[in-house]
Amino acid sequence: MRRRTGLLFATPALLLFAVFVLYPMVTAFSYAFFHWQGTTRGEFAGTANFETLFTRAPFTTDLPRALLHNVLFFAGTMLFQNTIGLSIAALLHARHRSRRLLQTLYAMPYLVSPIVIGYLWTLLLSPTFGPVNTLLTSIGLEEWALPWLGDPTTALWVVILVSVWQWIGFPVLLYGAALGGVPEELTEAARVDGASHRQTFFRITLPLLIPAIGTVTVLTFIFAMEAFALPYAFGGSTGNPAGATDFVSLLFYRTAFDSGATDAIGSSSALATLLFVIIFGGAFAATAVLRRHERRITA
Amino acid sequence: MTRTGRTIVALAILTAALTVTACSPSSSSDDSPGTGDDVTLTVWSWRVEDQAAYDKIFDAYEATHPGVTVEFKPFKATEYNKILATGLAGSDGPDVPQVRSYGQLQATVASGALVPLDGKVDLSGWDENVVESAKGKEDGKVYSVPLATQTVQMFYNQGLFEKNGIAAPTTWEQFIAANDKLLAAGVTPIAVGAKDDWTLPIVHEVLAAPRFGGKAFRDAVTSGSASFTDPNWVASVQVLKDVEKYLPKNPTGVAVTDAQTLFSAEKAAMIPGGSFDLAVLQKANPAVKIGVFQVPPAPGSPSGSEATTAGWADGNFAVSAKSKHPNEATELVKWMSTKEFGQKVADEVKQLSAVPGVEYSDPLLKQMADNYANAGSPYLLLTDFRYGSPSGTELLGKGIQELLLGSKDAATVSADLDTGVKTWFTPVA
């Protein structure tokens, strides 16, 4: 009886989910298995569209490179955003009065659209008019005034670091909440036993934060694999310069909307499906590992 | 504790699902049936900035065609391809859509969304390269009426040229001497925004079209008697490396908008660009007196190769196969192939009309139109190498960035272009 009532209440939401999420998703999956002529669906294609992704130019060169950039984006975000975010959260945790205000300030940049952020930083870093290089030159660091977005070796890291700057408030908030959940008796007991601040953090607080770290990791993974708006704002749909800021979603966008190929819907749907499998697989595997760790803590 | 896990998986599915749904062409059905004898034709376009001009043009059409109302409905240019594909697949799409040209038209043609116009509109006497833009590659039928011709050429600041005692060059030696003089005067000679790869094949056409042989090479490469590994093509790519010192420092870090600002701020004396850039440049700094010239042939150019203005057709109009008023829509498109319409496009929209014999009051538009009429050539990577993926423009754009960055030489860039387009391109002898 109770279960049936629950189901009744869930129906509207389930219906919306089915119509607006599940149905288009399944349709998109199905597109990947057909031949296409423009928007007209042709015969069943089997796995032909997927084979295209691994055998035909430009995918053979662009897909591995784009995927590598997504992985680097994930690694860079983990390395900078989440470590710095955790440090800031830990420092803020000790400040009772200004914590709220500072948390809000750190979260501010992600209220701005990534397209705007990308545009602003493009202006700031412009080698012809940008204030960043003007400043570096005027304080005598001329050799540091690089063409930041024009050099393939720096462009990808500019994208990653600007993203870190924009999203830093996200781990700060999540870790802040998690730190609030660490029982004070434990840290106090450790301090009574003579543990230093450092020891307390690494031996008590950090292990207890593992569930939060896991959550942040999985969300970062999804975020990095789907990166689109910021790279698009920096390098356009082709990942300028010379493909240095190309990502899988940009490749999808190019294939679906920019290419002259008449079978664009087939190959782009195959690419979207592949991306889904990677994200789903990665998130699933990470969650499994995470759960095992959690069990160890609670045991 | 497993709740966190489940939430994460749910989130993963949800976000990924949103990515996937982004590519599903959907159709909506909400249409207003024709009322009585009065016919309303909807024209779709990606030129939001031309709304006023088109309203004026279509007012003139309505005056001579009683009972027909033409409604001009522009959409955001960057989203137009998606909107059009959806609109043509559904039942509330346009009667007369503005469609892309050459290779980018093919997906729309293949969908069966457009009505063939052979025998209905007369494009005889039109530039061959322009008519090609309106055809389906597979069946060779005409599916649209070209609106405008875009040409690419070198714009220059007449004031800066005069100040440095330079005239528009007619030989390569004069061109290089002018660059050296400007460089010595502390002016960036040629503003190029190589951060945006799409502009680089245009820069290549402007600076080096005579070096590979212009139209003659185009005929050779499309018929299969030459390829992009041809020494003349390789040398034409090398021209860009040779003039690198005349470009802004670290060109791959400079965006096209930066390059235009350099030109408008009179910090650069020349800028290679399209006829579509003229209005932007004039508006950015009306004090700059802009001139136009065709870059003379670089040394070693094939014999008989002369300075040229490359061009292509753009912004064609077609008739939707789902239009409820196919006769009226065809009549409108037919009107768009007349000199009357062409003249209005030149006067109101301020573009080079695709219709032959149109007069231009703006001296620069006139010069560009004359240059194309007298010494025109197809912008070959756009007109012939956008029928598949990877496209010629995409490959050369990225290749020239690599050339300027020093990671590839002209021969490798050309070879990459050749292998890239050969994955889908077959020459027609």
XYZ file of C-alpha atoms in Angstrom:
728
model
C 0.000 0.000 0.000
C 2.686 2.413 1.105
C 4.874 1.469 -1.815
C 2.056 2.069 -4.268
C 1.422 5.555 -2.857
C 5.104 6.333 -3.217
C 5.045 5.215 -6.826
C 2.021 7.406 -7.435
C 3.870 10.450 -6.160
C 6.934 9.648 -8.237
C 4.957 9.226 -11.457
C 4.971 12.868 -12.643
C 8.731 13.128 -12.226
C 9.303 9.728 -13.839
C 7.102 10.718 -16.748
C 9.043 13.921 -17.339
C 12.318 12.016 -17.018
C 11.125 9.413 -19.523
C 9.915 11.941 -22.080
C 12.694 14.483 -21.869
C 15.722 12.379 -20.916
C 15.222 8.684 -21.493
C 13.419 8.873 -24.816
C 15.827 11.278 -26.576
C 18.741 9.325 -25.142
C 17.525 6.022 -26.517
C 16.741 7.667 -29.869
C 20.234 9.127 -30.044
C 21.662 5.690 -29.315
C 19.626 4.240 -32.130
C 20.847 6.925 -34.574
C 24.367 5.615 -34.168
C 23.349 2.304 -35.737
C 21.931 3.667 -38.985
C 23.222 5.129 -42.226
C 22.239 8.766 -42.729
C 21.712 11.076 -45.684
C 21.447 14.503 -44.106
C 18.471 14.205 -41.753
C 16.990 11.234 -43.621
C 17.583 7.865 -41.967
C 18.784 5.070 -44.220
C 19.446 1.388 -43.685
C 20.617 -0.320 -40.533
C 24.368 0.133 -40.353
C 25.404 -2.229 -37.577
C 28.630 -0.990 -36.067
C 29.785 0.824 -39.230
C 29.532 4.269 -37.618
C 31.663 3.125 -34.708
C 34.246 1.623 -37.040
C 34.408 5.022 -38.764
C 35.547 6.573 -35.480
C 38.610 4.341 -35.403
C 39.457 4.012 -39.068
C 38.694 7.233 -40.893
C 40.331 10.637 -40.968
C 39.964 13.025 -39.159
C 38.898 10.747 -36.293
C 42.046 8.608 -36.378
C 44.159 11.625 -35.467
C 41.671 13.896 -33.716
C 39.902 11.440 -31.425
C 42.972 10.096 -29.547
C 44.347 13.609 -29.184
C 41.044 15.032 -27.961
C 40.640 12.166 -25.511
C 44.176 12.746 -24.211
C 43.297 16.404 -23.625
C 40.181 15.373 -21.677
C 42.331 13.091 -19.522
C 44.903 15.869 -18.969
C 42.045 18.209 -18.100
C 40.877 15.695 -15.499
C 44.403 15.193 -14.139
C 45.095 18.946 -14.040
C 41.804 19.670 -12.332
C 42.411 16.945 -9.745
C 45.961 18.153 -9.159
C 45.214 21.866 -8.814
C 41.528 22.500 -8.237
C 40.862 19.754 -5.751
C 44.082 20.024 -3.726
C 43.956 23.809 -3.527
C 40.215 23.598 -2.887
C 40.781 21.211 0.022
C 43.501 23.434 1.478
C 41.278 26.489 1.288
C 38.374 24.573 2.813
C 40.601 23.372 5.675
C 41.860 26.896 6.312
C 38.354 28.343 6.161
C 37.103 25.674 8.553
C 39.250 27.209 11.284
C 37.787 30.682 10.702
C 34.341 30.869 12.163
C 33.399 34.442 11.476
C 34.488 35.052 7.884
C 33.913 31.519 6.576
C 30.565 32.117 4.928
C 31.676 35.317 3.244
C 34.892 33.808 1.907
C 33.117 30.670 0.682
C 30.736 32.855 -1.299
C 33.596 34.901 -2.717
C 35.463 31.779 -3.833
C 32.311 30.503 -5.500
C 31.663 33.774 -7.363
C 33.459 33.036 -10.662
C 31.304 30.036 -11.392
C 28.233 32.187 -11.485
C 29.642 33.724 -14.665
C 29.093 31.892 -17.953
C 32.188 29.979 -19.140
C 31.819 31.676 -22.524
C 32.198 35.081 -20.865
C 35.092 33.834 -18.718
C 36.843 32.480 -21.810
C 36.346 35.719 -23.684
C 37.621 37.837 -20.780
C 40.747 35.727 -20.362
C 41.360 35.769 -24.109
C 41.431 39.564 -23.895
C 43.617 39.534 -20.781
C 46.112 37.140 -22.369
C 46.177 38.649 -25.859
C 49.800 39.126 -26.950
C 48.953 42.350 -28.819
C 46.780 44.247 -26.358
C 46.544 42.042 -23.259
C 47.320 43.593 -19.884
C 48.959 40.396 -18.584
C 51.871 40.561 -21.007
C 52.078 44.356 -20.721
C 52.429 43.960 -16.957
C 55.048 41.211 -17.270
C 57.057 43.320 -19.718
C 56.854 46.457 -17.589
C 58.216 44.699 -14.500
C 61.137 43.332 -16.477
C 59.892 39.786 -17.006
C 59.864 40.124 -20.755
C 60.768 36.499 -21.384
C 57.664 35.496 -19.412
C 55.387 37.427 -21.773
C 54.447 34.368 -23.812
C 51.778 34.046 -26.507
C 49.760 32.099 -23.930
C 46.911 30.980 -26.146
C 48.972 30.912 -29.339
C 51.495 28.298 -28.270
C 50.264 24.691 -28.186
C 52.472 23.926 -25.149
C 50.830 26.614 -22.995
C 47.329 26.869 -24.497
C 45.944 23.644 -22.973
C 47.269 24.570 -19.529
C 45.778 28.034 -19.792
C 42.393 26.403 -20.423
C 42.886 24.024 -17.486
C 44.097 26.686 -15.055
C 41.363 29.165 -15.955
C 38.843 26.374 -15.400
C 40.486 25.684 -12.025
C 40.213 29.380 -11.174
C 36.571 29.410 -12.180
C 35.506 26.273 -10.341
C 37.681 26.453 -7.216
C 34.647 27.346 -5.122
C 33.073 23.985 -5.883
C 35.537 21.774 -3.934
C 35.735 24.500 -1.280
C 31.996 24.161 -0.643
C 31.923 20.348 -0.795
C 34.995 19.879 1.404
C 33.739 22.601 3.726
C 30.566 20.617 4.303
C 32.508 17.382 4.712
C 34.891 18.984 7.232
C 31.894 20.076 9.242
C 30.953 16.414 9.468
C 34.256 15.313 11.016
C 33.513 14.695 14.732
C 35.400 17.185 16.834
C 35.960 14.619 19.606
C 38.325 12.750 17.324
C 40.540 15.713 16.463
C 40.452 16.903 20.060
C 41.407 13.465 21.372
C 44.304 13.359 18.934
C 45.524 16.750 20.062
C 45.278 15.687 23.723
C 47.417 12.702 22.816
C 50.044 15.138 21.558
C 49.467 14.971 17.784
C 50.573 18.015 15.805
C 48.195 19.900 13.490
C 49.832 18.198 10.555
C 49.465 14.741 12.067
C 45.858 15.387 12.988
C 45.042 16.460 9.465
C 46.772 13.615 7.673
C 45.944 10.830 10.163
C 42.419 11.772 11.253
C 40.749 14.366 9.049
C 41.951 13.264 5.630
C 40.977 9.575 5.971
C 37.526 10.660 7.131
C 37.214 12.862 4.083
C 37.702 9.974 1.658
C 34.001 9.667 0.800
C 33.925 13.386 -0.043
C 37.156 13.129 -2.030
C 35.619 10.228 -3.927
C 32.506 12.211 -4.746
C 34.557 15.194 -5.883
C 36.747 12.898 -8.011
C 33.814 11.318 -9.800
C 32.130 14.675 -10.408
C 35.431 16.117 -11.662
C 35.779 13.154 -14.025
C 32.336 13.767 -15.515
C 33.033 17.500 -15.705
C 36.394 16.998 -17.440
C 35.074 14.475 -19.933
C 32.265 16.799 -20.945
C 34.389 19.959 -21.152
C 32.957 22.130 -23.897
C 32.055 25.751 -23.179
C 35.398 27.010 -21.880
C 37.573 25.318 -24.553
C 35.093 26.552 -27.165
C 35.418 30.111 -25.882
C 39.214 29.882 -25.953
C 39.961 27.992 -29.139
C 36.732 27.796 -31.128
C 35.279 24.539 -32.387
C 38.576 23.424 -33.944
C 40.663 23.668 -30.780
C 43.053 26.410 -31.905
C 45.966 26.629 -32.215
C 46.675 23.530 -34.282
C 44.262 21.386 -32.268
C 46.052 22.077 -28.973
C 42.804 22.769 -27.100
C 40.660 20.151 -28.815
C 38.301 18.050 -26.679
C 35.929 15.174 -27.470
C 32.806 17.353 -27.227
C 34.341 19.850 -29.653
C 35.048 17.013 -32.077
C 31.431 15.932 -31.671
C 30.241 19.475 -32.370
C 32.425 19.745 -35.475
C 31.273 16.385 -36.782
C 27.608 17.038 -36.152
C 27.271 20.666 -37.213
C 30.351 21.911 -39.069
C 31.373 19.133 -41.422
C 30.168 18.833 -44.986
C 29.729 15.074 -44.553
C 26.210 13.889 -45.376
C 26.441 11.036 -42.840
C 27.237 13.447 -39.995
C 24.352 12.329 -37.772
C 25.506 8.704 -37.817
C 29.131 9.315 -36.932
C 28.394 12.065 -34.428
C 25.802 9.909 -32.660
C 28.369 7.118 -32.509
C 30.842 9.563 -30.985
C 28.269 10.749 -28.430
C 27.521 7.145 -27.516
C 31.218 6.400 -27.114
C 31.609 9.426 -24.855
C 28.649 8.273 -22.797
C 30.164 4.800 -22.402
C 33.472 6.329 -21.278
C 31.810 8.634 -18.761
C 29.427 5.984 -17.485
C 32.132 3.321 -17.309
C 34.569 5.639 -15.576
C 32.020 6.904 -13.072
C 30.820 3.367 -12.377
C 34.329 2.003 -11.800
C 35.278 4.944 -9.598
C 32.117 4.545 -7.550
C 32.829 0.863 -7.021
C 36.326 1.612 -5.716
C 34.953 4.415 -3.584
C 32.357 2.177 -2.004
C 34.957 -0.387 -1.034
C 36.943 2.358 0.728
C 33.875 3.634 2.498
C 33.101 0.191 3.790
C 36.615 -0.051 5.188
C 36.151 3.192 7.119
C 32.755 2.325 8.525
C 33.760 -1.236 9.392
C 26.730 4.919 2.786
C 25.777 3.386 -0.533
C 23.427 6.267 -1.103
C 26.319 8.540 -2.155
C 27.351 5.902 -4.654
C 23.921 5.598 -6.138
C 23.528 9.359 -6.369
C 26.807 9.612 -8.233
C 25.861 6.948 -10.749
C 22.507 8.625 -11.261
C 24.237 11.942 -11.796
C 26.630 10.371 -14.258
C 23.792 8.932 -16.294
C 21.905 12.181 -16.227
C 24.782 14.399 -17.331
C 25.893 11.993 -20.021
C 22.326 11.710 -21.215
C 22.201 15.454 -21.662
C 25.319 15.297 -23.839
C 23.770 12.627 -26.005
C 20.421 14.347 -26.375
C 22.199 17.382 -27.757
C 22.429 15.611 -31.091
C 18.933 14.334 -31.589
C 17.173 16.048 -34.447
C 13.627 16.398 -33.287
C 10.574 17.607 -35.031
C 7.787 19.727 -33.749
C 4.403 20.166 -35.267
C 2.623 23.416 -34.853
C 1.652 25.010 -38.071
C -0.801 27.591 -39.163
C -2.730 26.592 -42.255
C -2.949 29.056 -45.133
C -5.863 31.402 -44.739
C -8.027 32.128 -47.754
C -6.284 33.339 -50.876
C -3.616 35.329 -49.106
C -0.302 33.547 -48.979
C 2.385 34.153 -46.390
C 5.870 32.959 -47.306
C 8.433 32.564 -44.557
C 12.049 33.251 -45.420
C 14.687 31.993 -42.971
C 18.155 33.473 -42.799
C 21.222 33.678 -40.554
C 21.689 37.408 -41.229
C 20.119 39.026 -38.172
C 21.983 42.246 -39.019
C 20.222 42.502 -42.402
C 16.637 42.399 -41.112
C 15.881 46.021 -42.022
C 17.392 45.667 -45.491
C 15.405 42.519 -46.271
C 12.163 43.988 -44.937
C 12.635 46.827 -47.400
C 13.463 44.477 -50.266
C 10.462 42.240 -49.622
C 8.146 45.253 -49.301
C 9.011 45.983 -52.921
C 8.179 42.381 -53.851
C 4.838 42.467 -52.019
C 3.906 45.666 -53.856
C 4.170 43.920 -57.214
C 2.746 40.590 -56.008
C -0.636 41.256 -54.388
C -1.870 38.577 -52.019
C 1.665 37.489 -51.100
C 3.238 38.446 -47.804
C 6.908 37.669 -47.256
C 8.023 37.262 -43.684
C 11.775 37.485 -43.090
C 12.864 35.528 -40.038
C 16.570 35.591 -39.152
C 18.280 33.350 -36.571
C 21.606 33.488 -34.801
C 24.277 32.611 -37.381
C 26.186 30.158 -35.189
C 23.039 28.155 -34.462
C 21.449 28.403 -37.874
C 22.614 25.022 -39.230
C 20.942 23.198 -36.344
C 17.779 25.286 -36.501
C 17.469 24.841 -40.256
C 17.979 21.057 -40.140
C 15.222 20.801 -37.533
C 12.965 23.241 -39.354
C 13.219 21.476 -42.696
C 12.614 18.053 -41.140
C 9.506 19.247 -39.301
C 6.334 20.754 -40.669
C 6.652 24.323 -39.442
C 9.808 25.148 -41.323
C 10.400 27.936 -43.817
C 9.074 28.124 -47.376
C 12.255 29.763 -48.601
C 15.287 28.912 -46.459
C 18.660 30.565 -46.849
C 21.024 27.627 -47.316
C 24.780 27.136 -47.280
C 26.736 26.727 -50.478
C 28.944 24.082 -52.126
C 29.803 21.164 -49.788
C 27.845 22.524 -46.858
C 24.671 22.410 -48.953
C 24.965 18.681 -49.608
C 23.568 17.353 -46.336
C 20.434 19.462 -46.864
C 20.096 18.244 -50.459
C 20.651 14.624 -49.424
C 17.825 14.906 -46.890
C 15.477 15.592 -49.792
C 14.481 18.818 -48.067
C 14.819 21.083 -51.119
C 13.003 21.299 -54.443
C 15.151 21.071 -57.614
C 14.868 24.328 -59.526
C 16.085 23.235 -62.983
C 13.801 24.664 -65.630
C 12.236 27.015 -63.085
C 15.015 29.523 -62.560
C 17.448 30.621 -65.246
C 21.061 30.964 -64.171
C 22.547 31.088 -67.660
C 25.161 33.790 -68.054
C 26.096 33.550 -64.370
C 29.642 32.905 -63.170
C 30.278 29.152 -63.417
C 31.906 29.018 -59.990
C 28.888 30.751 -58.467
C 26.358 28.402 -60.084
C 28.363 25.415 -58.816
C 27.571 26.564 -55.247
C 23.868 25.957 -55.799
C 24.072 22.391 -57.086
C 23.738 18.966 -55.569
C 27.018 17.088 -56.030
C 25.335 13.729 -56.643
C 22.695 14.623 -59.229
C 24.068 17.935 -60.552
C 20.670 19.607 -60.182
C 20.259 23.249 -59.135
C 18.783 23.497 -55.636
C 19.159 27.180 -54.841
C 19.710 30.679 -56.177
C 23.041 32.216 -55.134
C 22.701 35.500 -53.274
C 26.153 36.989 -52.956
C 29.685 36.612 -54.178
C 32.359 36.908 -51.526
C 35.826 37.860 -52.655
C 39.123 37.856 -50.774
C 41.809 40.499 -51.287
C 44.288 42.722 -49.493
C 42.860 45.787 -47.770
C 45.301 48.595 -47.030
C 45.425 51.869 -45.155
C 45.880 54.540 -47.842
C 47.001 57.155 -45.307
C 49.778 54.945 -43.913
C 50.882 54.018 -47.434
C 51.112 57.674 -48.464
C 52.910 58.639 -45.271
C 55.595 56.075 -46.049
C 55.729 56.903 -49.735
C 54.258 53.605 -50.889
C 51.784 52.941 -53.704
C 49.669 49.810 -54.073
C 52.236 47.267 -55.386
C 52.020 45.719 -58.835
C 55.066 43.470 -58.594
C 56.244 41.131 -55.820
C 59.450 43.210 -55.413
C 57.364 46.330 -54.769
C 55.208 44.372 -52.326
C 58.239 43.193 -50.336
C 59.839 46.654 -50.461
C 56.611 48.141 -49.093
C 56.601 45.606 -46.256
C 60.228 46.395 -45.389
C 59.537 50.116 -45.382
C 56.537 49.721 -43.082
C 58.487 47.441 -40.771
C 61.284 50.025 -40.539
C 58.685 52.697 -39.747
C 57.490 50.642 -36.768
C 54.201 49.613 -38.352
C 53.076 45.980 -38.496
C 52.877 45.485 -42.275
C 50.247 42.710 -42.499
C 47.674 42.067 -39.763
C 46.893 38.345 -39.620
C 45.037 36.668 -36.763
C 46.482 33.178 -37.063
C 44.937 32.056 -33.777
C 41.699 31.511 -35.717
C 42.500 28.704 -38.137
C 39.579 29.464 -40.463
C 41.176 32.694 -41.623
C 44.457 31.107 -42.745
C 43.297 29.471 -45.996
C 41.938 32.929 -46.907
C 45.296 34.537 -46.102
C 46.911 31.851 -48.253
C 44.596 32.667 -51.189
C 45.235 36.409 -50.851
C 49.018 36.156 -50.625
C 49.794 33.140 -52.747
C 47.000 32.249 -55.214
C 49.148 33.198 -58.251
C 52.033 31.119 -56.849
C 50.077 27.851 -57.161
C 48.430 28.992 -60.364
C 44.925 30.098 -59.362
C 42.164 28.732 -61.570
C 44.500 26.637 -63.748
C 45.675 24.686 -60.707
C 42.097 24.290 -59.503
C 41.127 22.669 -62.810
C 44.183 20.413 -62.638
C 43.587 19.288 -59.069
C 39.863 18.649 -59.465
C 40.455 16.621 -62.628
C 43.197 14.614 -60.974
C 46.142 15.748 -63.107
C 47.736 17.519 -60.137
C 47.624 17.123 -56.365
C 48.420 19.218 -53.326
C 51.921 17.759 -53.230
C 52.630 19.657 -56.465
C 55.796 21.796 -56.073
C 53.850 24.943 -56.985
C 51.317 24.314 -54.229
C 54.082 23.553 -51.693
C 55.847 26.775 -52.712
C 52.593 28.713 -52.266
C 52.321 27.439 -48.690
C 55.969 28.379 -48.144
C 55.107 31.984 -49.143
C 53.311 32.356 -45.812
C 56.387 31.246 -43.914
C 58.510 33.648 -45.979
C 56.356 36.664 -45.081
C 56.049 35.669 -41.406
C 58.333 38.527 -40.335
C 55.773 40.992 -41.711
C 52.974 39.532 -39.555
C 52.337 40.460 -35.905
C 54.737 38.821 -33.453
C 53.573 35.331 -32.392
C 50.793 35.313 -35.003
C 49.162 32.122 -33.668
C 48.376 34.000 -30.463
C 46.629 36.832 -32.335
C 42.884 36.474 -32.918
C 41.163 37.782 -36.045
C 39.460 40.487 -33.971
C 42.905 41.536 -32.651
C 44.192 41.736 -36.220
C 41.233 43.886 -37.235
C 41.851 46.130 -34.233
C 45.518 46.495 -35.225
C 44.371 47.628 -38.668
C 41.662 49.967 -37.393
C 44.006 51.486 -34.814
C 46.447 52.181 -37.693
C 49.101 49.981 -36.084
C 49.002 47.686 -39.098
C 48.942 48.847 -42.714
C 47.425 45.847 -44.528
C 44.935 43.121 -43.724
C 43.961 40.200 -45.951
C 40.207 39.786 -45.780
C 36.902 39.083 -47.414
C 34.471 41.492 -49.015
C 32.274 40.697 -45.986
C 34.920 42.330 -43.743
C 34.726 45.711 -45.454
C 31.692 47.012 -43.547
C 33.267 45.921 -40.241
C 36.548 47.690 -41.027
C 34.826 50.855 -42.224
C 32.694 51.019 -39.103
C 35.567 50.318 -36.674
C 37.417 53.469 -37.676
C 35.754 55.633 -40.341
C 38.853 57.860 -40.405
C 40.934 55.152 -42.068
C 40.842 55.491 -45.833
C 40.743 51.917 -47.039
C 42.081 50.746 -50.391
C 42.114 47.355 -52.058
C 44.720 45.537 -54.155
C 45.454 42.073 -55.487
C 48.798 40.732 -54.268
C 51.127 40.316 -57.263
C 52.550 36.882 -58.147
C 55.422 35.654 -55.969
C 58.646 34.708 -57.784
C 58.546 31.273 -59.404
C 54.801 31.444 -60.127
C 53.760 29.259 -63.081
C 53.972 31.088 -66.388
C 50.829 32.992 -67.278
C 49.786 33.147 -63.639
C 48.642 36.623 -62.680
C 47.327 38.476 -59.683
C 43.835 37.211 -58.918
C 40.833 37.756 -56.691
C 39.516 34.516 -55.254
C 35.816 34.236 -54.580
C 32.849 32.029 -53.873
C 29.067 32.213 -53.635
C 27.398 32.507 -50.276
C 23.958 32.811 -48.719
C 21.874 31.030 -51.360
C 18.081 30.833 -51.167
C 16.136 27.615 -51.853
C 12.582 26.247 -51.827
C 11.620 23.812 -49.075
C 10.092 20.538 -50.248
C 7.585 20.882 -47.397
C 6.391 24.353 -48.362
C 2.589 24.588 -48.518
C 2.874 27.197 -51.269
C 5.488 25.733 -53.614
C 4.403 27.850 -56.587
C 4.566 31.150 -54.757
C 7.848 30.154 -53.104
C 9.352 29.253 -56.473
C 8.121 32.566 -57.872
C 9.909 34.423 -55.068
C 13.157 32.520 -55.589
C 12.869 33.160 -59.301
C 12.640 36.880 -58.536
C 15.819 36.523 -56.503
C 17.643 35.613 -59.709
C 16.687 38.885 -61.396
C 18.841 41.964 -61.750
C 16.202 43.952 -59.865
C 16.753 41.844 -56.751
C 20.529 41.779 -57.273
C 20.648 45.555 -57.413
C 18.648 45.781 -54.186
C 21.073 43.375 -52.494
C 23.975 45.581 -53.596
C 22.262 48.796 -52.449
C 20.522 47.646 -49.267
C 22.462 44.640 -47.961
C 25.740 46.122 -49.264
C 27.086 42.806 -50.520
C 28.436 41.806 -53.902
C 25.391 40.380 -55.650
C 25.721 37.040 -57.402
C 23.504 38.326 -60.237
C 25.601 39.454 -63.210
C 25.528 43.098 -64.317
C 24.743 44.764 -60.999
C 26.126 48.286 -60.446
C 27.892 49.396 -57.256
C 27.849 52.918 -55.862
C 30.538 52.151 -53.235
C 33.901 52.484 -55.069
C 35.543 49.699 -53.048
C 32.679 47.259 -53.637
C 32.881 48.183 -57.297
C 36.637 47.576 -57.386
C 36.271 44.175 -55.717
C 33.451 43.207 -58.072
C 35.487 44.322 -61.093
C 38.581 42.486 -59.869
C 36.575 39.289 -59.529
C 34.885 39.770 -62.904
C 38.208 40.458 -64.658
C 40.658 38.225 -62.821
C 38.551 36.000 -60.601
C 39.347 32.484 -59.458
C 37.538 30.046 -57.171
C 38.619 29.943 -53.515
C 39.364 26.347 -54.248
C 39.559 24.812 -50.790
C 36.066 26.159 -50.085
C 34.449 25.644 -53.477
C 35.788 22.139 -54.150
C 37.139 20.650 -50.942
C 34.312 21.029 -48.468
C 32.283 18.079 -49.740
C 33.626 15.742 -47.069
C 35.320 15.566 -43.740
C 38.109 16.534 -43.076
C 37.590 19.562 -45.284
C 40.378 21.252 -47.200
C 39.997 24.531 -45.333
C 40.094 22.756 -41.968
C 43.285 20.863 -42.899
C 45.142 23.830 -44.377
C 44.076 26.143 -41.527
C 45.561 23.831 -38.939
C 48.531 23.105 -41.211
C 49.474 26.763 -41.599
C 49.308 27.200 -37.827
C 51.807 24.351 -37.548
C 53.911 25.958 -40.273
C 53.996 29.280 -38.410
C 54.715 27.521 -35.125
C 57.623 25.769 -36.831
C 56.387 22.254 -36.080
C 55.854 21.369 -39.759
C 57.346 22.520 -43.047
C 55.445 23.527 -46.178
C 55.951 20.108 -47.802
C 54.518 18.237 -44.809
C 51.573 20.631 -44.494
C 50.775 20.097 -48.187
C 51.178 16.320 -47.903
C 48.819 16.258 -44.891
C 46.266 18.258 -46.857
C 46.609 15.844 -49.755
C 46.152 12.665 -47.694
C 43.373 14.285 -45.662
C 41.138 15.238 -48.567
C 41.926 12.036 -50.452
C 40.031 10.084 -47.778
C 36.818 11.276 -49.487
C 37.756 13.224 -52.609
C 37.784 11.577 -56.041
C 38.850 13.649 -59.046
C 36.453 13.938 -61.981
C 38.435 13.735 -65.193
